Coordinates of C-alpha atoms in Angstrom, one line a residue:
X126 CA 0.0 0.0 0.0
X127 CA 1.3 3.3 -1.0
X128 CA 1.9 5.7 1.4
X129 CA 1.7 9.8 1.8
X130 CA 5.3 11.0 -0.6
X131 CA 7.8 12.0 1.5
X132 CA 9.5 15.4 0.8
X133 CA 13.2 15.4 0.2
X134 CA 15.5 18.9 0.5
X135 CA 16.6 17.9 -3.2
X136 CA 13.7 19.5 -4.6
X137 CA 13.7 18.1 -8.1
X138 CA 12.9 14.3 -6.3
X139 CA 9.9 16.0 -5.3
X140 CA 6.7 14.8 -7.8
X141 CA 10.0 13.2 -9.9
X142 CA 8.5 10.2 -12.2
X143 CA 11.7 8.1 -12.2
X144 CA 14.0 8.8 -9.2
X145 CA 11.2 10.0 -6.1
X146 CA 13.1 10.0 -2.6
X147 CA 10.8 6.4 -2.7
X148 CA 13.0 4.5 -4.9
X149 CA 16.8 5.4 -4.1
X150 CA 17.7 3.2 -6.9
X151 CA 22.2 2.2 -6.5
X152 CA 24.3 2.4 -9.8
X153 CA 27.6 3.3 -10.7
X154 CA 28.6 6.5 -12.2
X155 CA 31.5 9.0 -12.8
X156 CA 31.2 12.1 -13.1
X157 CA 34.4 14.4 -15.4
X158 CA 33.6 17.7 -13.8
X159 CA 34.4 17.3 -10.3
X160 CA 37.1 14.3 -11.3
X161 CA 35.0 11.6 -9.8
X162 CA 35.8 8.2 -11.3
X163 CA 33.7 5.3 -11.3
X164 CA 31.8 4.9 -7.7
X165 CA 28.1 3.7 -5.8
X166 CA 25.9 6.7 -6.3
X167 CA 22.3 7.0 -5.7
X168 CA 19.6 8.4 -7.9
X169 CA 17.8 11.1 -6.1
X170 CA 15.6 13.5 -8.6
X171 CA 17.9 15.3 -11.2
X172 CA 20.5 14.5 -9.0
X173 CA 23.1 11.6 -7.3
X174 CA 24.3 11.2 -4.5
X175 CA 28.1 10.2 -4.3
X176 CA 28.3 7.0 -1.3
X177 CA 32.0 7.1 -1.8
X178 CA 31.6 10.7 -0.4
X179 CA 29.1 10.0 2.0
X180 CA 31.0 7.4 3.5
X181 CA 34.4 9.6 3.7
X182 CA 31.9 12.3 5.7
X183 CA 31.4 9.6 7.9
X184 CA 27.3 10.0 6.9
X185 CA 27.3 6.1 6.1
X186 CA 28.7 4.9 9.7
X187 CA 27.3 2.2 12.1
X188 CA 25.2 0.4 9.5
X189 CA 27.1 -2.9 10.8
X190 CA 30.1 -2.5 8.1
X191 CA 32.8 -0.6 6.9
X192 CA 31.0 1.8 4.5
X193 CA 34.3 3.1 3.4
X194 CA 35.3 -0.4 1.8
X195 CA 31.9 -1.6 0.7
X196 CA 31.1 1.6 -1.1
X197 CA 34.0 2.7 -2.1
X198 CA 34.9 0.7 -5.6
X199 CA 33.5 0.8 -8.7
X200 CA 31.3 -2.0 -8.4
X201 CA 28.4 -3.1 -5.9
X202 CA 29.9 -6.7 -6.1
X203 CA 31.0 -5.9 -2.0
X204 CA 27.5 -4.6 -1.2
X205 CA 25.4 -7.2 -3.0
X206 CA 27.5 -9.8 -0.9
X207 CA 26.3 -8.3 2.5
X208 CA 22.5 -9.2 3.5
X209 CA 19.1 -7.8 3.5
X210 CA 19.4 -6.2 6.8
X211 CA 22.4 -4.2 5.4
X212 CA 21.2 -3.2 2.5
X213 CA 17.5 -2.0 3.9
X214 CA 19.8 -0.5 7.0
X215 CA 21.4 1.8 3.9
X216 CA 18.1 2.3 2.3
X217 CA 16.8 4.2 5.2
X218 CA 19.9 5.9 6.3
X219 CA 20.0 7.5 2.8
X220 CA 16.5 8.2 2.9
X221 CA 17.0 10.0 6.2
X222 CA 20.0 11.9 4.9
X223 CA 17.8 13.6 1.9
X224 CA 14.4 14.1 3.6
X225 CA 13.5 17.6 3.9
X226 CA 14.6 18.6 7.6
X227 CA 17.4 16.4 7.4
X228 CA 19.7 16.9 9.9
X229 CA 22.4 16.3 7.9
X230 CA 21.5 18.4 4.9
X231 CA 24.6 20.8 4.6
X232 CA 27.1 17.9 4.7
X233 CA 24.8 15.5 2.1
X234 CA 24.0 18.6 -0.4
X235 CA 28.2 18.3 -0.7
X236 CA 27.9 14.9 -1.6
X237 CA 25.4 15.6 -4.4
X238 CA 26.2 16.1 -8.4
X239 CA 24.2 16.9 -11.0
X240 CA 23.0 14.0 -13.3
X241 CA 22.8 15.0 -16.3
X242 CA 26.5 15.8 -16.1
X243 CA 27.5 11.7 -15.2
X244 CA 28.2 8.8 -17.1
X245 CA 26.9 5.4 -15.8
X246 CA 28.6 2.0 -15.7
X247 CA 27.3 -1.3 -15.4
X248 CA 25.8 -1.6 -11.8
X249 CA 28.3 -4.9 -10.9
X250 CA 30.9 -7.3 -12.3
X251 CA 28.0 -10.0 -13.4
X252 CA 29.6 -13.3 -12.7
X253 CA 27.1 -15.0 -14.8
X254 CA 23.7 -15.1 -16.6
X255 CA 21.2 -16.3 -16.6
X256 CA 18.1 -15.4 -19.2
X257 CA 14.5 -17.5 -18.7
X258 CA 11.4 -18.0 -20.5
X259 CA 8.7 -17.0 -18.0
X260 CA 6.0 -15.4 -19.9
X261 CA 2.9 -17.9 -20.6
X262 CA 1.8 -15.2 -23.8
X263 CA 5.4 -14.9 -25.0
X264 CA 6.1 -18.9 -25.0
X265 CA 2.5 -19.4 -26.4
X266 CA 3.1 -16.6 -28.9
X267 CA 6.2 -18.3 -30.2
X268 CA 4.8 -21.9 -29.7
X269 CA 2.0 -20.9 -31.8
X270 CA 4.3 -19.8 -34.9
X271 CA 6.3 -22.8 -34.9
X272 CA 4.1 -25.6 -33.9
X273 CA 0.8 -24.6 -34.5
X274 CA -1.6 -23.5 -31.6
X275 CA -2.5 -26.9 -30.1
X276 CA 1.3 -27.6 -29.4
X277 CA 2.5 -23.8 -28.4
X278 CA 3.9 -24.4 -24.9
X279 CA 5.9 -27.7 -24.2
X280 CA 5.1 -30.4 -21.7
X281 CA 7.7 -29.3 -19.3
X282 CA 7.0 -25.4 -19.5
X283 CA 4.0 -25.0 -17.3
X284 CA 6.3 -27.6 -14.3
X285 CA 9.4 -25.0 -14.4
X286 CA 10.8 -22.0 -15.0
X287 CA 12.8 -22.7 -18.7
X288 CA 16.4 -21.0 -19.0
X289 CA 19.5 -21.1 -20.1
X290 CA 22.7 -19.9 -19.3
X291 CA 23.9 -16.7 -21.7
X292 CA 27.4 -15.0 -21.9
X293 CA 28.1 -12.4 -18.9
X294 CA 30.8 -11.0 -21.0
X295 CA 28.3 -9.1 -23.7
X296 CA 26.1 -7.7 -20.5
X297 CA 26.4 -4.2 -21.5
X298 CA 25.0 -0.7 -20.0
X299 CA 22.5 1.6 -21.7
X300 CA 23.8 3.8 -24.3
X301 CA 25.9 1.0 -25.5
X302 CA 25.9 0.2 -29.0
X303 CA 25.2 -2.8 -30.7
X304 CA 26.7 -4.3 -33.7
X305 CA 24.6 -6.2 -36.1
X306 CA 25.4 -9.8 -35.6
X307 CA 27.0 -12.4 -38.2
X308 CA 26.0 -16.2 -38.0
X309 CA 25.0 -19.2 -39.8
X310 CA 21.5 -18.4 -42.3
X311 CA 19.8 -21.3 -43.2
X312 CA 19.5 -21.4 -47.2
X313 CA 15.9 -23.1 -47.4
X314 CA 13.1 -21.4 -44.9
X315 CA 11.8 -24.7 -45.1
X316 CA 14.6 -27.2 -45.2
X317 CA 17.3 -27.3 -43.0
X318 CA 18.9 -30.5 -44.8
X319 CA 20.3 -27.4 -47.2
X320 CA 22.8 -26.0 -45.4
X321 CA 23.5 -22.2 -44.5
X322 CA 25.4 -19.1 -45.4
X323 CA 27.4 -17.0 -43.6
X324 CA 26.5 -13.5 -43.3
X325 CA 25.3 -10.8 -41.3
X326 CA 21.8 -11.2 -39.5
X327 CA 18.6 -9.9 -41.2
X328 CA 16.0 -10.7 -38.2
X329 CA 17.7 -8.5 -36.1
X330 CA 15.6 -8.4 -32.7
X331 CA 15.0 -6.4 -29.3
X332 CA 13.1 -8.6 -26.2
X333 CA 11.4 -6.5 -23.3
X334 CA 12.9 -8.2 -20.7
X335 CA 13.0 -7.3 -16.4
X336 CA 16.1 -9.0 -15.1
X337 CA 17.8 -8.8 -11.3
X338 CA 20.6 -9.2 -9.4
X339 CA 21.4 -12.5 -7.0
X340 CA 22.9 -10.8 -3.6
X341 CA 24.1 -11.9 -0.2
X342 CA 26.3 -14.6 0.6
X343 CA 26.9 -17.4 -2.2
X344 CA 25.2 -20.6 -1.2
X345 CA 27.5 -23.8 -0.7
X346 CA 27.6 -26.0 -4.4
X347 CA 25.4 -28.7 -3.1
X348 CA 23.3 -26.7 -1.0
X349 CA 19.6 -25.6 -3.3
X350 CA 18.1 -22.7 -1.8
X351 CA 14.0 -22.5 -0.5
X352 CA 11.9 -20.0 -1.5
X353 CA 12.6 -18.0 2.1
X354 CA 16.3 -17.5 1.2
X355 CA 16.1 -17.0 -2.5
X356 CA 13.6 -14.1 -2.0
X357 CA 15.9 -12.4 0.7
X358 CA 18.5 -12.9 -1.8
X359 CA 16.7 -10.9 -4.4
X360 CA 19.0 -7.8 -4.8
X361 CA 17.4 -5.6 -6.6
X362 CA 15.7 -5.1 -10.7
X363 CA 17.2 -3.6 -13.8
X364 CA 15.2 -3.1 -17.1
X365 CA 17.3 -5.7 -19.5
X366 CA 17.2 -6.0 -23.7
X367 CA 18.3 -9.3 -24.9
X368 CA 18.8 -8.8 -28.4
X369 CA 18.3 -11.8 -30.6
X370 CA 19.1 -12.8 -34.1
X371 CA 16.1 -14.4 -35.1
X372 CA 17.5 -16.1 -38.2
X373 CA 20.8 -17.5 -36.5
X374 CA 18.7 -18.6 -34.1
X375 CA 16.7 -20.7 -36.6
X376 CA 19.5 -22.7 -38.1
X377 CA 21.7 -23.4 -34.5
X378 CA 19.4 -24.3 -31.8
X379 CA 18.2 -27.5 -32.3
X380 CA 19.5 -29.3 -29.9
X381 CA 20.8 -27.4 -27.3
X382 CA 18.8 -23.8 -27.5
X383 CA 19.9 -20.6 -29.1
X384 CA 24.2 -20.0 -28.6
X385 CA 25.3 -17.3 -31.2
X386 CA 22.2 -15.9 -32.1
X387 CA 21.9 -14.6 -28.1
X388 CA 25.5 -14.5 -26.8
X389 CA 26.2 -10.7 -29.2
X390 CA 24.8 -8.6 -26.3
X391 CA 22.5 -7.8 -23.4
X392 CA 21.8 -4.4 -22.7
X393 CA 20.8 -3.4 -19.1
X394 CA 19.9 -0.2 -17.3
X395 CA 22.0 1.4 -15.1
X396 CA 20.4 1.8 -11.7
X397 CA 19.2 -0.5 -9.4
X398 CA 16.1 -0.7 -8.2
X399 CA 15.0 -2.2 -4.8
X400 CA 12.3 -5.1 -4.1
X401 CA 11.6 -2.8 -1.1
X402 CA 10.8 0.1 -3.4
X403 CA 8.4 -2.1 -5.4
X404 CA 6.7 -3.6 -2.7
X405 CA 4.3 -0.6 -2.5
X406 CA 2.9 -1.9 -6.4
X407 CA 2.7 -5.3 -5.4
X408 CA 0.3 -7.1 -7.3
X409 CA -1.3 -10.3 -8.8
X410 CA -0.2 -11.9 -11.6
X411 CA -1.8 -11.9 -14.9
X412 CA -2.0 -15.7 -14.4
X413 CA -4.0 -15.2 -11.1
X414 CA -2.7 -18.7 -10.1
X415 CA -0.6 -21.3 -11.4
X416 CA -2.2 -24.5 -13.3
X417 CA -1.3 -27.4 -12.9
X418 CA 0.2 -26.6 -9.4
X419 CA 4.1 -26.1 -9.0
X420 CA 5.9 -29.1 -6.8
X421 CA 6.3 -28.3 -3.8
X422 CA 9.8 -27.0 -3.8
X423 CA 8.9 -24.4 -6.6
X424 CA 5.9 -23.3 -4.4
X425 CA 6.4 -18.9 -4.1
X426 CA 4.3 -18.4 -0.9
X427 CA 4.3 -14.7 -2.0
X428 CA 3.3 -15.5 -5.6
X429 CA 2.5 -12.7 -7.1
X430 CA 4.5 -9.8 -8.9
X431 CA 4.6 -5.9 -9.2
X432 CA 2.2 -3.4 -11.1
X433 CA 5.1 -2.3 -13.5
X434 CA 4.4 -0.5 -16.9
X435 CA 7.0 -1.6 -19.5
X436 CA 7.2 -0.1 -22.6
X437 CA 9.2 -0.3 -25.8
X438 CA 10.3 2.8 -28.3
X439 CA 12.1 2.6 -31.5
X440 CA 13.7 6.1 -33.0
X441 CA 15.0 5.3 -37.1
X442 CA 18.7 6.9 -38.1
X443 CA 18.2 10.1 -38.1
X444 CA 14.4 10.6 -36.8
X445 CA 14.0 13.3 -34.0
X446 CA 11.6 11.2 -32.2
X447 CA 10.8 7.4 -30.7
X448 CA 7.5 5.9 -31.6
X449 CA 6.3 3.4 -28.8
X450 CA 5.5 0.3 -30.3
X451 CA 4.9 -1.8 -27.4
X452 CA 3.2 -1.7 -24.1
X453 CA 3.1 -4.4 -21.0
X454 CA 3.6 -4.9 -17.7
X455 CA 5.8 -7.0 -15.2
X456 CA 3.0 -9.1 -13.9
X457 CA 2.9 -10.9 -17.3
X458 CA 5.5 -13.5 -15.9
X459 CA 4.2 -16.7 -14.9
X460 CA 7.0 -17.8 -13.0
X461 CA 8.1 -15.3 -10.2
X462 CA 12.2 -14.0 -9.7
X463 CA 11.8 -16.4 -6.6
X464 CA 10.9 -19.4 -8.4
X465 CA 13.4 -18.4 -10.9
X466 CA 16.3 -18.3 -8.0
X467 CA 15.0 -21.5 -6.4
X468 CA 15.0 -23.5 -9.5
X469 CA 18.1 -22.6 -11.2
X470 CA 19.5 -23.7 -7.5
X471 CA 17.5 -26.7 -7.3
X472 CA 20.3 -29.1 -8.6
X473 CA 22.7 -27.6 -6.3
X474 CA 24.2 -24.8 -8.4
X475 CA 25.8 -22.3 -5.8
X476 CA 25.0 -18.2 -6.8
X477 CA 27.2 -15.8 -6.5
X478 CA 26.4 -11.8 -6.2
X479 CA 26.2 -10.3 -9.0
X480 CA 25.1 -12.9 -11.0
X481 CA 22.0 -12.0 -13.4
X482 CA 19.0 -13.3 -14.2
X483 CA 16.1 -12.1 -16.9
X484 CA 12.7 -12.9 -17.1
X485 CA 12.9 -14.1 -20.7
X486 CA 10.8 -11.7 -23.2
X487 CA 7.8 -10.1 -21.1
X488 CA 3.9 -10.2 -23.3
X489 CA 0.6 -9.6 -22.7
X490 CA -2.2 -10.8 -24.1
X491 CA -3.0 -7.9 -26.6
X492 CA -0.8 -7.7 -29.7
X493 CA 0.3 -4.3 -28.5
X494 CA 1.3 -5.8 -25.3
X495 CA 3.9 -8.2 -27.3
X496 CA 7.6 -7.6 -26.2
X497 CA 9.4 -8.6 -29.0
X498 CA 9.8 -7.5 -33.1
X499 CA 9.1 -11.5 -33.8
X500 CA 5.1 -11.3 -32.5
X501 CA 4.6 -7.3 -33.0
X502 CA 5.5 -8.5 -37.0
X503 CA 4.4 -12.4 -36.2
X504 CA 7.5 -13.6 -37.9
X505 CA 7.4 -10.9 -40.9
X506 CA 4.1 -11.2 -41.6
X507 CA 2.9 -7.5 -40.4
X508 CA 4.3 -4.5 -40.4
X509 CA 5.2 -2.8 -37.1
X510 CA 4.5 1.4 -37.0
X511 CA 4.6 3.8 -38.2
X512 CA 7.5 5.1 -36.8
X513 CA 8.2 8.9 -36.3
X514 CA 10.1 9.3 -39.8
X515 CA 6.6 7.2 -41.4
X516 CA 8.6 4.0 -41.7
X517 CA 7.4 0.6 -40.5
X518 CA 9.6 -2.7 -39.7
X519 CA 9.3 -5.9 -39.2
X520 CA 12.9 -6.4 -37.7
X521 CA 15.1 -4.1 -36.8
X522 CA 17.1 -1.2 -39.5
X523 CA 20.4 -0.8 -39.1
X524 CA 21.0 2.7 -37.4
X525 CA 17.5 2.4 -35.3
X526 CA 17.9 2.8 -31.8
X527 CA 15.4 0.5 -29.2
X528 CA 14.5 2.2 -25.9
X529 CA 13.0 0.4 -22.9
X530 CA 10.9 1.9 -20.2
X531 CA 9.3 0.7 -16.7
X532 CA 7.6 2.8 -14.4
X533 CA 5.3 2.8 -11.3
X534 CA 2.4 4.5 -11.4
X535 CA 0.4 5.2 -7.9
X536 CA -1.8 7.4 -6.6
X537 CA 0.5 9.6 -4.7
X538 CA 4.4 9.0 -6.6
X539 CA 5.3 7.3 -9.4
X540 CA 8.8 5.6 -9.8
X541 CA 11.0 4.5 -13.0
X542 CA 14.2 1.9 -13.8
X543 CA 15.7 4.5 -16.2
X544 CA 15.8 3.9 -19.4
X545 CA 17.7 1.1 -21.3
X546 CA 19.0 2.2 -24.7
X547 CA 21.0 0.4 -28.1
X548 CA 20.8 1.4 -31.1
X549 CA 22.1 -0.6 -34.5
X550 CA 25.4 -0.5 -36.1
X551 CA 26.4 -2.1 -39.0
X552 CA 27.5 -5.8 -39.2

């Protein structure tokens, strides 16, 4: 339940849509003005607030470790590897420090930058990742074009959470580039028997994806984790694009799943945003309940998900604008970032912080709730737009730039992920 907004002495958080004294997202920036290299920051407003600094001004002290150290690189690797009580112990001792009447005010207003003026980083060193398949309309969408509606979702997708495990390397930040990937093309659409071509890809492909980070102390290998202790270790949520090459995909992924035609990149936004400051947009899943039931190990005793609006842009070379093309929401996923955690542990797999996991491509029912170019065009088929320049696609245009967006909407404050931004170069 939402309650009254709190008022924060940085008066540009106040009635902000993305960064609200409510959300406090964490994320690394640097910032050439003041010679700040890369360091933990937090969004507040228009503005961030340096931790590195904080912590020097002894602001962060007592919270039950050595601020200084934690804070102090350029990765949150150190603070994801502390616990939930740390982390929600920092949450409200930097809420504290920018509420209007702070007591602190004069000494955290120093430790403030503008924005606008930083560059961001990737939030963590991601050990690995980790991308599901957790959407019942996606997987029905795509089981639908390639086996017909009767057979869209496979036996074992309504028992588990499907995944596999993607290349941490190509994890990139917003306002990363992406090149135009070159693979294997099969020759014949329709038989495979003929071989491929190399060249670059032509079914070029965004996926509207939510993805988080694992946090807290690794598990033993050997040692699966319940639903309890994979929720507590449920870091926090970054908007994630995990581009796909449709065509590569075709010819390599029988039988072990897609490997080139997903391993090119993954773009994620850059700040971090707390379970805690979602809870207040708690809601049911689209689902309402899972059928058949989940065994009991997979069982999320807080099954449900949060009331996020997700949203999808695309801006052609030289347009002035984006064109949305897509709108959905985060309670679309059938299987929960708990049941997620606990299954890809279930077999004993020990996680590390900083790893990664996405949701897998996030759908609704409605065709402009789709969260890929493969069911916006349904494989080609239908044109996707216009765009702002008056052009339509079916797949993605060299040059065109994809932009994600999730926000929060409530009655008294809204909150945002930031946006998560790639455009196209050429192979």
């Amino acid at each position: 339940t939402q309650q009254p907004p709190t008022m924060s002495f940085v008066a540009s958080a106040n009635g902000h849509d993305q960064f609200p004294i409510e959300n406090l997202p964490l994320g690394i920036f640097s910032h050439a003005p003041s010679g700040r290299d890369a360091r933990v920051g937090v969004a507040i407003g228009d503005s961030v607030l340096d931790l590195r600094a904080a912590s020097a001004k002894g602001l962060l002290d007592g919270l039950g470790f050595a601020a200084e150290r934690v804070l102090g690189g350029a990765a949150l690797n150190a603070f994801m590897a502390l616990t939930r009580t740390e982390w929600r112990a920092t949450r409200a001792r930097v809420r504290a420090l920018l509420a209007a009447g702070s007591a602190r005010e004069a000494a955290a207003s120093a430790c403030l930058v503008a924005r606008r003026e930083c560059a961001m980083h990737l939030p963590a060193a991601v050990g690995d990742y980790t991308d599901f398949y957790s959407s019942k309309e996606h997987a029905t969408n795509v089981g639908t074009m390639f086996r017909g509606a009767a057979n869209a979702l496979q036996p074992n997708w309504l028992r588990m959470p499907i995944g596999y495990h993607g290349r941490a390397s190509s994890v990139v930040p917003s306002g990363t580039p992406v090149t135009r990937p070159k693979g294997q093309l099969q020759v014949d659409k329709a038989d495979a028997s003929k071989g491929a071509a190399h060249g670059a890809c032509r079914l070029l492909d965004f996926e509207l994806e939510v993805a988080f980070f694992v946090g807290g102390p690794p598990n033993a290998l050997g040692a699966p984790l319940d639903a309890a202790a994979a929720s507590a270790r449920i870091f926090g949520f970054v908007l994630c694009n995990d581009w796909s090459a449709r065509d590569v995909q075709k010819f390599e992924y029988v039988p072990l799943g897609p490997f080139g035609a997903k391993n090119f990149a993954t773009t994620i936004s850059c700040w971090v945003v707390s379970p805690d400051a979602l809870e207040p947009f708690r809601c049911a899943t689209s689902a309402g309940v899972q059928d058949p039931p989940p065994l009991a190990y997979l069982d999320d005793p807080r099954y449900g998900s949060y009331d996020v609006a997700l949203e999808v842009a695309l801006k052609p070379a030289g347009a002035e604008a984006f064109a949305v093309v897509s709108t959905s929401n985060l309670r679309h996923l059938y299987w929960t970032p708990t049941q997620q955690l606990v299954h890809h542990s279930v077999t004993g797999c020990d996680m590390r912080p900083g790893d990664l996991l996405a949701s897998g491509t996030i759908s609704g029912s409605a065709p402009g709730a789709y969260g890929s170019m493969l069911e916006l065009s349904w494989m080609g088929s239908r044109d996707v737009g216009p765009l702002a320049d008056g052009s339509t696609r079916t797949f993605l245009q060299d040059g065109d730039a994809v932009k994600l967006a999730a926000t929060c909407r409530g009655a008294t404050y809204s909150l945002g992920f930031g946006d998560c931004v790639g455009a196209v170069l050429p192979a």
